[in-house]
Tab-separated table of C-alpha atoms and ligand atoms in Angstrom:
chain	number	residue	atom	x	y	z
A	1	UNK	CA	41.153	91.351	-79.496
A	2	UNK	CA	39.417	89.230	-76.625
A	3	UNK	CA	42.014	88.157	-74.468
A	4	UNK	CA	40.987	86.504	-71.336
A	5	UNK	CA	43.275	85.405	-68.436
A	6	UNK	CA	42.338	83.157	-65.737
A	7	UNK	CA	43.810	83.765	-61.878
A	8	UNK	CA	44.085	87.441	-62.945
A	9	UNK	CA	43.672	88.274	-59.304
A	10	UNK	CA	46.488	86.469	-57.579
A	11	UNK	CA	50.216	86.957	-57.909
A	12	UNK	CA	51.545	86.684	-61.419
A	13	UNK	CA	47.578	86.738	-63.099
A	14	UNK	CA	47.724	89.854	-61.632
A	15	UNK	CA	50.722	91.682	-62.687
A	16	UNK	CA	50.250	90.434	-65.665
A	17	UNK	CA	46.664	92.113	-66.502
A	18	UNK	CA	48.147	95.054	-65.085
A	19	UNK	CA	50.724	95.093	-67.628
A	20	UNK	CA	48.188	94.298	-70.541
A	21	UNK	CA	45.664	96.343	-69.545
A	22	UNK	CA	48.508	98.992	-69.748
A	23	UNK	CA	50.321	98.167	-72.793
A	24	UNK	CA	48.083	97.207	-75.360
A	25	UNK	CA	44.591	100.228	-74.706
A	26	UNK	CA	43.564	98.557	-77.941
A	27	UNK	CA	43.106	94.537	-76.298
A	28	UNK	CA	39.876	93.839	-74.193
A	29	UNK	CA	41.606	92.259	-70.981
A	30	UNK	CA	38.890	89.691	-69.484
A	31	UNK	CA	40.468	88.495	-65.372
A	32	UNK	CA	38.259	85.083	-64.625
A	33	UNK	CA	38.993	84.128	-60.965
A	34	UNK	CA	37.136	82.376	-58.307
A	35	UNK	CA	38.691	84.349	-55.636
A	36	UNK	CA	39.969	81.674	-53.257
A	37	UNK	CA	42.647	83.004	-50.309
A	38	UNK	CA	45.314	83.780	-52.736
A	39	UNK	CA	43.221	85.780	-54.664
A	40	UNK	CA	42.174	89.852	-54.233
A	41	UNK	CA	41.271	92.656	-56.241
A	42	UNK	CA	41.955	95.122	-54.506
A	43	UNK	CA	45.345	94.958	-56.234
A	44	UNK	CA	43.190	96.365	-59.441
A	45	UNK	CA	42.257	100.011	-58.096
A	46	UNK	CA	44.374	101.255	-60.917
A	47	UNK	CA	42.863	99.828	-63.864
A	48	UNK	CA	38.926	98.583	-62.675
A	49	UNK	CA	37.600	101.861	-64.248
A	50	UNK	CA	39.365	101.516	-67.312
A	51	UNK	CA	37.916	100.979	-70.760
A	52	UNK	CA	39.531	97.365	-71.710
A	53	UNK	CA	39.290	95.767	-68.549
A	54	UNK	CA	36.558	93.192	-67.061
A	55	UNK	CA	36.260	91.099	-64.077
A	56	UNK	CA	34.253	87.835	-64.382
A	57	UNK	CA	34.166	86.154	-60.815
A	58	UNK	CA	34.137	82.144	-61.886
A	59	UNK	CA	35.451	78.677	-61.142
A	60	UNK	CA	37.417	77.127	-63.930
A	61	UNK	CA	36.335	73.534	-63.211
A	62	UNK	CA	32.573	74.306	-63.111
A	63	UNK	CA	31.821	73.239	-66.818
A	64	UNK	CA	28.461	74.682	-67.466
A	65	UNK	CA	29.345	78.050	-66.721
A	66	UNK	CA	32.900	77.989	-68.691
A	67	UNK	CA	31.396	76.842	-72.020
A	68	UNK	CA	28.166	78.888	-71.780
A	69	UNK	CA	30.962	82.477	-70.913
A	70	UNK	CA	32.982	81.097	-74.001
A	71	UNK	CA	30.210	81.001	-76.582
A	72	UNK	CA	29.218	83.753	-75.576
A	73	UNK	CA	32.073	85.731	-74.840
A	74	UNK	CA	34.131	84.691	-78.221
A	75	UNK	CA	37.709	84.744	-76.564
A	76	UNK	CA	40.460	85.229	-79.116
A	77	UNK	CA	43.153	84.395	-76.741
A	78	UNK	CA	43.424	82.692	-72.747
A	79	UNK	CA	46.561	82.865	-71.085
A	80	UNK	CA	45.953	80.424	-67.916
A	81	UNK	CA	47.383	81.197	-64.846
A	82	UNK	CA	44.213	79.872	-62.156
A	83	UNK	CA	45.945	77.116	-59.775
A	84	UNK	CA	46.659	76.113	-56.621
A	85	UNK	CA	50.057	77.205	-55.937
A	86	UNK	CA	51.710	76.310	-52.961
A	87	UNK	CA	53.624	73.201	-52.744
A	88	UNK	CA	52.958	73.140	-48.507
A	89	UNK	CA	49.774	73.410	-49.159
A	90	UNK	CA	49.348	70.661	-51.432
A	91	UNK	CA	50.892	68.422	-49.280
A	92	UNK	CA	48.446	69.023	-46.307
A	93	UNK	CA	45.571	69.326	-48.678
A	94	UNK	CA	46.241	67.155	-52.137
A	95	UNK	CA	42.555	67.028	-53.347
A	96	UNK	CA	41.585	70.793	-54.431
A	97	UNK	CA	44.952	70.334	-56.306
A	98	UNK	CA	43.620	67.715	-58.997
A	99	UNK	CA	39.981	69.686	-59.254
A	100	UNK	CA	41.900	72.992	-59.945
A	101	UNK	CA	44.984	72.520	-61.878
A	102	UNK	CA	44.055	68.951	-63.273
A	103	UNK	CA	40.228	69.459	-64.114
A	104	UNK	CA	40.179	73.235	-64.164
A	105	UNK	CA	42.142	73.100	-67.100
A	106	UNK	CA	40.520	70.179	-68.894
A	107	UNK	CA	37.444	71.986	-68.288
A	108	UNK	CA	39.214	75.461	-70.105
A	109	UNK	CA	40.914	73.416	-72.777
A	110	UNK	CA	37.003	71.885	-74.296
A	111	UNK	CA	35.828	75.142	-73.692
A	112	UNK	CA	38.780	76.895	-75.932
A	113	UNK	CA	38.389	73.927	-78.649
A	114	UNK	CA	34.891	74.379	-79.096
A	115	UNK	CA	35.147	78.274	-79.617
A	116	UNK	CA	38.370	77.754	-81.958
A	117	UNK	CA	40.250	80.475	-80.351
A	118	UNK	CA	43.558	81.574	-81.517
A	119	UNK	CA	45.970	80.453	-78.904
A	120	UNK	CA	45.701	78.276	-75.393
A	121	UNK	CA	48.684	79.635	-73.413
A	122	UNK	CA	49.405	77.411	-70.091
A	123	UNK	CA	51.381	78.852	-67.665
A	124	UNK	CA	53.037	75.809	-65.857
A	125	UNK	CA	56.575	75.718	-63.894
A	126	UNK	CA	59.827	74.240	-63.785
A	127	UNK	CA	58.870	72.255	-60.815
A	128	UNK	CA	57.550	69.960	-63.511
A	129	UNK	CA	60.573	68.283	-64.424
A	130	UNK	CA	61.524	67.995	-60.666
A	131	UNK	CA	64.903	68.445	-58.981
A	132	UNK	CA	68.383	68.899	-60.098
A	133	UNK	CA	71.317	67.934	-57.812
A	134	UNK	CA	73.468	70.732	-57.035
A	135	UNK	CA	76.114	70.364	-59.617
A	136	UNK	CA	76.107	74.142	-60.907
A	137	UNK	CA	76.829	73.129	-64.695
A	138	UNK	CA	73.129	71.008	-64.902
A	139	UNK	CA	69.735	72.910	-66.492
A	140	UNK	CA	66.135	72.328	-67.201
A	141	UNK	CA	65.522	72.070	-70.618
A	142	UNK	CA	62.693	71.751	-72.612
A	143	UNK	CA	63.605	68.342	-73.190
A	144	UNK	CA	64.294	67.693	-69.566
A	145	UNK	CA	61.750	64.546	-68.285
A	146	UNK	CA	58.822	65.602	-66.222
A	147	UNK	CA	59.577	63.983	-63.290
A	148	UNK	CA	57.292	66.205	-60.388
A	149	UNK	CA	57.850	65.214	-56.926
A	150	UNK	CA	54.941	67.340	-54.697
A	151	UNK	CA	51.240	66.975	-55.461
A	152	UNK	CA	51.213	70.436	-56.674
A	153	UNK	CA	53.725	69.715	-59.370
A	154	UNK	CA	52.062	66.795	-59.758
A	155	UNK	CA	49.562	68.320	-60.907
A	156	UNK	CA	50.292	70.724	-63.295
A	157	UNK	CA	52.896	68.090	-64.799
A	158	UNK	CA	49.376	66.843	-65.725
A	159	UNK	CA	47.801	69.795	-66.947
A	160	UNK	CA	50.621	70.231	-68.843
A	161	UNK	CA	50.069	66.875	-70.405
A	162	UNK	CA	46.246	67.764	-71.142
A	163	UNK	CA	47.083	71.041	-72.752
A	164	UNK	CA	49.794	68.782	-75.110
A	165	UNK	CA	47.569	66.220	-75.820
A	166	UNK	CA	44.880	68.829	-76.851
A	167	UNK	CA	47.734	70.025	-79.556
A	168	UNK	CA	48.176	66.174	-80.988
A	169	UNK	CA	44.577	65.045	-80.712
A	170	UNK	CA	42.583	68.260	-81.543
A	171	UNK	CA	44.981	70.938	-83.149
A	172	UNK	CA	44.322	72.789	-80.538
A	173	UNK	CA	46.858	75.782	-80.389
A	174	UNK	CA	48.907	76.187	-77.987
A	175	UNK	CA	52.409	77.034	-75.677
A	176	UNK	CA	52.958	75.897	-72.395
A	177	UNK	CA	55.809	78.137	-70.816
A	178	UNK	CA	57.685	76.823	-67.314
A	179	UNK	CA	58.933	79.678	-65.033
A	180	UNK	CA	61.184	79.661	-62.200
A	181	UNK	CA	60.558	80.980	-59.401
A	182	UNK	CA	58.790	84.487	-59.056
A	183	UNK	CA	58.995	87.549	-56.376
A	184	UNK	CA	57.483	90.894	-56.933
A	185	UNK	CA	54.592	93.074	-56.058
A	186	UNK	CA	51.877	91.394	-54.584
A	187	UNK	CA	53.632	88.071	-54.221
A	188	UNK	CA	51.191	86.489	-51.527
A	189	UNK	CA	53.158	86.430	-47.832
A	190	UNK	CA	53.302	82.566	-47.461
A	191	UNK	CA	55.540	81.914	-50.135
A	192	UNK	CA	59.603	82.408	-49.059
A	193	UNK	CA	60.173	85.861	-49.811
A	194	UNK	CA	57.270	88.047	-49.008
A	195	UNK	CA	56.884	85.270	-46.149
A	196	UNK	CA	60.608	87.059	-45.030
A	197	UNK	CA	60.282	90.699	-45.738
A	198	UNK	CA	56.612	90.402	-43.933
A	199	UNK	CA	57.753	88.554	-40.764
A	200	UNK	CA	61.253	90.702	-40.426
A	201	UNK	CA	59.651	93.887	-40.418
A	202	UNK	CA	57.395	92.189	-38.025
A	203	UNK	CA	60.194	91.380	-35.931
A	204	UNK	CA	59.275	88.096	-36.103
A	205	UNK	CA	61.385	85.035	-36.748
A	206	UNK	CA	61.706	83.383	-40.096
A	207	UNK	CA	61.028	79.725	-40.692
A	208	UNK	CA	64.043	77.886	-42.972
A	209	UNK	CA	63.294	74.376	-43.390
A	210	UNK	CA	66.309	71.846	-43.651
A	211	UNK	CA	69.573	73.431	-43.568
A	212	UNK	CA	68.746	76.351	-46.019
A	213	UNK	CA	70.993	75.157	-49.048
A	214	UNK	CA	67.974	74.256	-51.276
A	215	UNK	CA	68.576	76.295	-54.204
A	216	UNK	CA	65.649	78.080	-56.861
A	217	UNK	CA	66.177	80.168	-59.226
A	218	UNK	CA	64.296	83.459	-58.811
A	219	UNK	CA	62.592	85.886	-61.642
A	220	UNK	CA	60.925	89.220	-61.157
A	221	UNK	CA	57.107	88.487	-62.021
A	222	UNK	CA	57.398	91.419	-64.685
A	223	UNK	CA	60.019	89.866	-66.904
A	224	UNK	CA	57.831	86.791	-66.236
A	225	UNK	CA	55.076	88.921	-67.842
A	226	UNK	CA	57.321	90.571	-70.903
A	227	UNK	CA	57.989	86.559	-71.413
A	228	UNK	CA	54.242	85.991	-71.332
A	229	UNK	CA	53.288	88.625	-73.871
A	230	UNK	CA	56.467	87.577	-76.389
A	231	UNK	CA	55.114	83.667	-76.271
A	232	UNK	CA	51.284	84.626	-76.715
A	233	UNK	CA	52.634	86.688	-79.953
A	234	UNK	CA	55.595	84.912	-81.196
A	235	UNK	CA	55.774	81.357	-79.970
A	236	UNK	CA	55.296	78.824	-82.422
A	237	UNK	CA	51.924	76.436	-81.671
A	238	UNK	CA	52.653	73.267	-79.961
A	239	UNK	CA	56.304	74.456	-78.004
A	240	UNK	CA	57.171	74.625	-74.572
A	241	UNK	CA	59.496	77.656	-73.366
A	242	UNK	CA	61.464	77.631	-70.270
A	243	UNK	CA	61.821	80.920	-68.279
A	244	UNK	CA	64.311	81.892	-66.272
A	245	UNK	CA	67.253	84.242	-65.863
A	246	UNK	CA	70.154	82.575	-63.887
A	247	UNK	CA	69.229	83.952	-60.635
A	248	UNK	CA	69.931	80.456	-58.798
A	249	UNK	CA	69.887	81.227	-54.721
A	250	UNK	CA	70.173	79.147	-51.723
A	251	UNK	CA	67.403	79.612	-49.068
A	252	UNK	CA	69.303	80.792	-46.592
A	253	UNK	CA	71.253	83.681	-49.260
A	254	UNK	CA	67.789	85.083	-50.227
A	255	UNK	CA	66.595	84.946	-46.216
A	256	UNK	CA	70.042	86.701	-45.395
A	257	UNK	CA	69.844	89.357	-47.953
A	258	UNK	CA	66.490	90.447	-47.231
A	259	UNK	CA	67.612	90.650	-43.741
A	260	UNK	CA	70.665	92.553	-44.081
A	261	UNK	CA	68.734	95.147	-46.281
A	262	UNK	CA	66.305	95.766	-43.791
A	263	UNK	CA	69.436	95.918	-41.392
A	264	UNK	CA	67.931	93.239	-38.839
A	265	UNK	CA	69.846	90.689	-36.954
A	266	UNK	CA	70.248	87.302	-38.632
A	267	UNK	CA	69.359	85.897	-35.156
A	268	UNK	CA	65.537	86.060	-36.883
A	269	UNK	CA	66.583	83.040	-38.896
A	270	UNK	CA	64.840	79.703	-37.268
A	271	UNK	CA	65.745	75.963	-38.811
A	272	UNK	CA	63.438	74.308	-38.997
A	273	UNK	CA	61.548	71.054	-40.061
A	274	UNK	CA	62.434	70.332	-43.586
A	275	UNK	CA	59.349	69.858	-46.328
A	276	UNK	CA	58.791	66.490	-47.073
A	277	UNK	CA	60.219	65.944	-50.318
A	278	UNK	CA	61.801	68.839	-50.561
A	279	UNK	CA	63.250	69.618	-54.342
A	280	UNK	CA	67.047	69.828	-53.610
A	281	UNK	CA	67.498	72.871	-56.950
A	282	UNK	CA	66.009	74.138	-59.535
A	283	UNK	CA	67.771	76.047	-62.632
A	284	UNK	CA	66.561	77.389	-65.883
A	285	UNK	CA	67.986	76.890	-69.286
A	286	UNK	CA	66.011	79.441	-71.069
A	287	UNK	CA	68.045	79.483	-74.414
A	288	UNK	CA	64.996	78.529	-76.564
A	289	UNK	CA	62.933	82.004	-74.687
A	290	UNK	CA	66.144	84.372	-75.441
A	291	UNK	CA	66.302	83.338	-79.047
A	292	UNK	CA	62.825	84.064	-79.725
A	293	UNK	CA	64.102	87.852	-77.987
A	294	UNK	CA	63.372	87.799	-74.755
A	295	UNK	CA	65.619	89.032	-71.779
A	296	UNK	CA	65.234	89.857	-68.470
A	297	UNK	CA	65.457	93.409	-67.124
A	298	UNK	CA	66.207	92.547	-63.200
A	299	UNK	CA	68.836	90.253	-62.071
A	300	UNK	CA	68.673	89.203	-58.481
A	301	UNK	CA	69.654	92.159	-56.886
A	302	UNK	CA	68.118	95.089	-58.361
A	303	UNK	CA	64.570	92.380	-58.471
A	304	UNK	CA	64.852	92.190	-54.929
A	305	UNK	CA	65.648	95.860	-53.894
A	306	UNK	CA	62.321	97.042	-55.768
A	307	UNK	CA	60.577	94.310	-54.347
A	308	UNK	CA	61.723	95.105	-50.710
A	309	UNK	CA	60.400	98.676	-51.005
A	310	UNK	CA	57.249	97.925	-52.291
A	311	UNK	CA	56.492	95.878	-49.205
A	312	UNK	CA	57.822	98.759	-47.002
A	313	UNK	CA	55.295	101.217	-49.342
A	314	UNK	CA	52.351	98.919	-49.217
A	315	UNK	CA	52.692	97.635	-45.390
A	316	UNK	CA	48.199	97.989	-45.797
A	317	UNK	CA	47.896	95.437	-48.284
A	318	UNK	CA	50.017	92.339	-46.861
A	319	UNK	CA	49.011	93.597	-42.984
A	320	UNK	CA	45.291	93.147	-44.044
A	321	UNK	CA	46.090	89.505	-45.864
A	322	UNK	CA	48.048	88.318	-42.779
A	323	UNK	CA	45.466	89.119	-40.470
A	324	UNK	CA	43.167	87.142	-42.031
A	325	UNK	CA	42.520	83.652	-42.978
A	326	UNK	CA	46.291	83.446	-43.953
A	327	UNK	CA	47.212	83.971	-39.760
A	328	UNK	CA	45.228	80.545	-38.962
A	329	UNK	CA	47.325	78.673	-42.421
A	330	UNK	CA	50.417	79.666	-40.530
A	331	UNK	CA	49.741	79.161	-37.221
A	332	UNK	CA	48.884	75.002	-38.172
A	333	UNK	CA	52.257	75.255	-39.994
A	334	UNK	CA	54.321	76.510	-37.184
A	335	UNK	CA	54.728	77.032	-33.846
A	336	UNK	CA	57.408	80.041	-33.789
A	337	UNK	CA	56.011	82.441	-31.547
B	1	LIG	P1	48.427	82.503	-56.850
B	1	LIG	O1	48.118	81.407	-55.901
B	1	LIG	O2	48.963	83.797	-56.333
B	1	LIG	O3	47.092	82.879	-57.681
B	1	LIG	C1	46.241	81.895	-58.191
B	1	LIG	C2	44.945	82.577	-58.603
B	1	LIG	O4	44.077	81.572	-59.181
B	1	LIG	C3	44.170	83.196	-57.430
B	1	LIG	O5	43.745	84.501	-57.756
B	1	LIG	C4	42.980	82.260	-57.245
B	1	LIG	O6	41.835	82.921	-56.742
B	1	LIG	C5	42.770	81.747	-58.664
B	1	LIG	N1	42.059	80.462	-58.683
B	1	LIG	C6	42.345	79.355	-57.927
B	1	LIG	N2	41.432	78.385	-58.175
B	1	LIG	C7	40.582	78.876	-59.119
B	1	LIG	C8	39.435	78.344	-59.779
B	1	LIG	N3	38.973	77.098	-59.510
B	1	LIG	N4	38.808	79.111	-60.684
B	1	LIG	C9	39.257	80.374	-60.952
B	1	LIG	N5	40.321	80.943	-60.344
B	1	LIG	C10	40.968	80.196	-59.432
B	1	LIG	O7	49.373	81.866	-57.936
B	1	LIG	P2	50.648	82.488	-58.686
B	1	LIG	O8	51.832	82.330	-57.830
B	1	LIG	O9	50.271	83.817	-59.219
B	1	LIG	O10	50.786	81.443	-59.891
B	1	LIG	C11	50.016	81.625	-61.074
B	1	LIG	C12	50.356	80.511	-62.050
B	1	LIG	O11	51.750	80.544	-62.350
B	1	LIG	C13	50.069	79.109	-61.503
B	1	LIG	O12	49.533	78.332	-62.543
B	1	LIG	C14	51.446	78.593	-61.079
B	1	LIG	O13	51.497	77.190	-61.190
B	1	LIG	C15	52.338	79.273	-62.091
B	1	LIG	N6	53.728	79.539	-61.661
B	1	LIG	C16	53.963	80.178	-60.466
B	1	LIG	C17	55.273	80.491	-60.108
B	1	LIG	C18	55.581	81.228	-58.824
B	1	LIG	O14	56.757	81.387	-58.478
B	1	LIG	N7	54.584	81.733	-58.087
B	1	LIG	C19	56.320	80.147	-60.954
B	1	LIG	C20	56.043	79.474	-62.155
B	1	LIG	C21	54.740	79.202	-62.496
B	2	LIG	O1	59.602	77.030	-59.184
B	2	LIG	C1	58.356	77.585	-59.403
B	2	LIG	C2	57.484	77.398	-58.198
B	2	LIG	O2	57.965	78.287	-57.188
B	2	LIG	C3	56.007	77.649	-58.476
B	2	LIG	O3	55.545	76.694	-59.392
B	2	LIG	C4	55.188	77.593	-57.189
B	2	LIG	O4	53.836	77.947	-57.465
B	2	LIG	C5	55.767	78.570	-56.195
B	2	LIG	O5	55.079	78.515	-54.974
B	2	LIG	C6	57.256	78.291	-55.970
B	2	LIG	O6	57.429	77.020	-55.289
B	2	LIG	P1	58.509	76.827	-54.119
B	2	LIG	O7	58.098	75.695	-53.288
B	2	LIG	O8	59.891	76.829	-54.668
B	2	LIG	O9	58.295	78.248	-53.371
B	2	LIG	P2	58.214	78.607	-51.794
B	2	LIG	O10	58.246	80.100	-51.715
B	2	LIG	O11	57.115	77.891	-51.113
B	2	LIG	O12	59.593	78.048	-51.257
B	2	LIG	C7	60.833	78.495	-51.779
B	2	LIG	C8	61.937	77.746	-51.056
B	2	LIG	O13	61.974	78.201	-49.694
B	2	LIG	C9	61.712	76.253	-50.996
B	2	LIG	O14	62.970	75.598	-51.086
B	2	LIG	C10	61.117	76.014	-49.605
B	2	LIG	C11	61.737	77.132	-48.780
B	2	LIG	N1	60.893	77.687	-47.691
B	2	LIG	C12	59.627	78.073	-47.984
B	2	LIG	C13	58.803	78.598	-47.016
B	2	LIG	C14	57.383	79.006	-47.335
B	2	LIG	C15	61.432	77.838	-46.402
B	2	LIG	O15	62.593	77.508	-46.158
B	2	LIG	N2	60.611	78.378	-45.458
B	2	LIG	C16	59.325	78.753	-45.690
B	2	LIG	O16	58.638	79.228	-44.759
């Protein structure tokens, strides 16, 4: 079994060939990435010299080389993770947003039709069907509108819509699944949490924007992955699955946790500017995922206490990102220090 997975060296693509290179000896794992800033493989040590795992360094919207690597590679499966992913930066910086997400995919869904490969598995988000108010009782459902309110989700809203339309039109196979929020190993330091636990142990203050009270609902990436692996085996062609596991949080509870584990004053917490149209909450209904047998193995607390010591274990990997390109990002972002 050919199984190839796009973004395979950034956050979640990463965990997730981890976990597939490790479970499954018998699957040929296949990570396509470009490499932009959010992507590394130095996260890979563990598994580069093993048997089932390759590492093809492409770009998902550059046609020519997609088709020619799927006729000749013969891909049974792709589970597509490759993106742009952060919603700050897709407000500064719209464009590379349609050519990834929007064109990247078209580019992977031909390429998949004209090799007739098993299954197309899209890995979108729940920032898709854009905000809830924060009236505890409301969920995203599959059913829920799309209704995306940041470029980003603007975006894969429309990928999403390709990867459908590819099912109607063409018969193409396929799932889209839409996760909550993830935090893990290797989450990349501008995103809230790592952003936290990096700049805390740092000493450094931590950026809130608004008031704090906007609310997501936070997975660990590896029951993201064990939802993954169920969909690409059990889901039925065509559906959409919601992830999730009730872990809604406001800001300013995950930035005060974090904190408080790391036993640092609270006095590192800095309001400031709120994001331009800032998604007041996201929550999960993910019924539809749990009947097909999935269920999570962290809840919010135990998630983040693993997730807090791996940062303290690998201080070399995040120190080495932040230093780097990453420092500038942040520095146009905010003035803190
Ligand atoms: P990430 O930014 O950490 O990684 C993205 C990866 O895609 C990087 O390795 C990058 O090099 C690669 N990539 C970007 N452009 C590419 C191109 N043109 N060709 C090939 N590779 C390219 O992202 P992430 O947080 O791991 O998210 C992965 C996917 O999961 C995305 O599709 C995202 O929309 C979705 N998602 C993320 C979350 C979350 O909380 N992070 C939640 C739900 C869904
Ligand atoms: O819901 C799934 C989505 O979650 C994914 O599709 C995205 O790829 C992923 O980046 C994430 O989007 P968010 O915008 O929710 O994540 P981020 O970590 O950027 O922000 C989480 C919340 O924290 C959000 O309400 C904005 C706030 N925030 C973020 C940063 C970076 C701050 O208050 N301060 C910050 O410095």
């Amino acid at each position: 079994m050919k199984i190839l997975v796009t973004g395979g060296a950034g956050f979640i693509g990463g965990n997730f060939v981890q976990y597939m290179v490790d479970k499954y000896p018998h699957y040929d794992i296949y990570n396509l990435d470009i490499l932009t800033y959010a992507g590394d493989l130095t996260k890979h040590s563990d598994i580069e010299n093993k048997d089932n795992y390759y590492f093809i360094k492409a770009d998902i919207a550059e046609r020519e080389n997609i088709i020619s690597l799927f006729e000749k590679e013969k891909f049974d499966y792709v589970i597509h993770f490759a993106a742009e992913s952060h919603v700050d930066r897709s407000i500064t910086d719209p464009e590379i947003f349609v050519r990834t997400n929007i064109l990247g995919t078209q580019v992977l869904l031909d390429a998949a039709r004209q090799n007739n490969i098993k299954k197309f598995l899209h890995v979108s988000t729940d920032e898709v069907y854009g905000e809830l108010d924060f009236e505890p009782s409301t969920f995203f459902t599959e059913e829920t509108p799309l209704q995306p309110n940041s470029p980003y989700s603007a975006s894969k809203a429309s990928s999403d819509l390709l990867v459908r339309s590819y099912h109607e039109t063409f018969g193409l196979p396929v799932n889209i699944t839409r996760c909550s929020n993830n935090y893990g190993p290797y989450h990349f330091p501008e995103k809230l949490i790592p952003l936290t636990i990096s700049r805390v142990l740092n000493n450094q203050k931590v950026p809130v924007y608004g008031a704090g009270n906007n609310i997501r609902d936070w997975l660990h990436v590896l029951d993201h992955c064990a939802a993954i692996d169920l969909v690409m085996h059990e889901g039925i062609n065509g559906e959409v699955y919601n992830i999730g596991g009730h872990n809604e949080r406001t800001n300013l509870e995950v930035v005060k946790t974090i904190i408080n584990s790391l036993g640092k004053p609270e006095e590192l917490i800095e309001f400031v500017q709120d994001r331009p149209g800032h998604d007041k909450r996201y929550a999960i209904d993910p019924t539809k995922l749990m009947q097909l047998g999935w269920k999570p193995k962290y809840n919010f607390e135990t998630g983040i206490t693993q997730t807090i010591q791996w940062y303290l274990d690998n201080k070399d990997w995040w120190e080495q990102i932040i230093s780097g390109e990453y420092k500038e990002y942040f520095k146009k972002h905010y003035t803190l220090e």
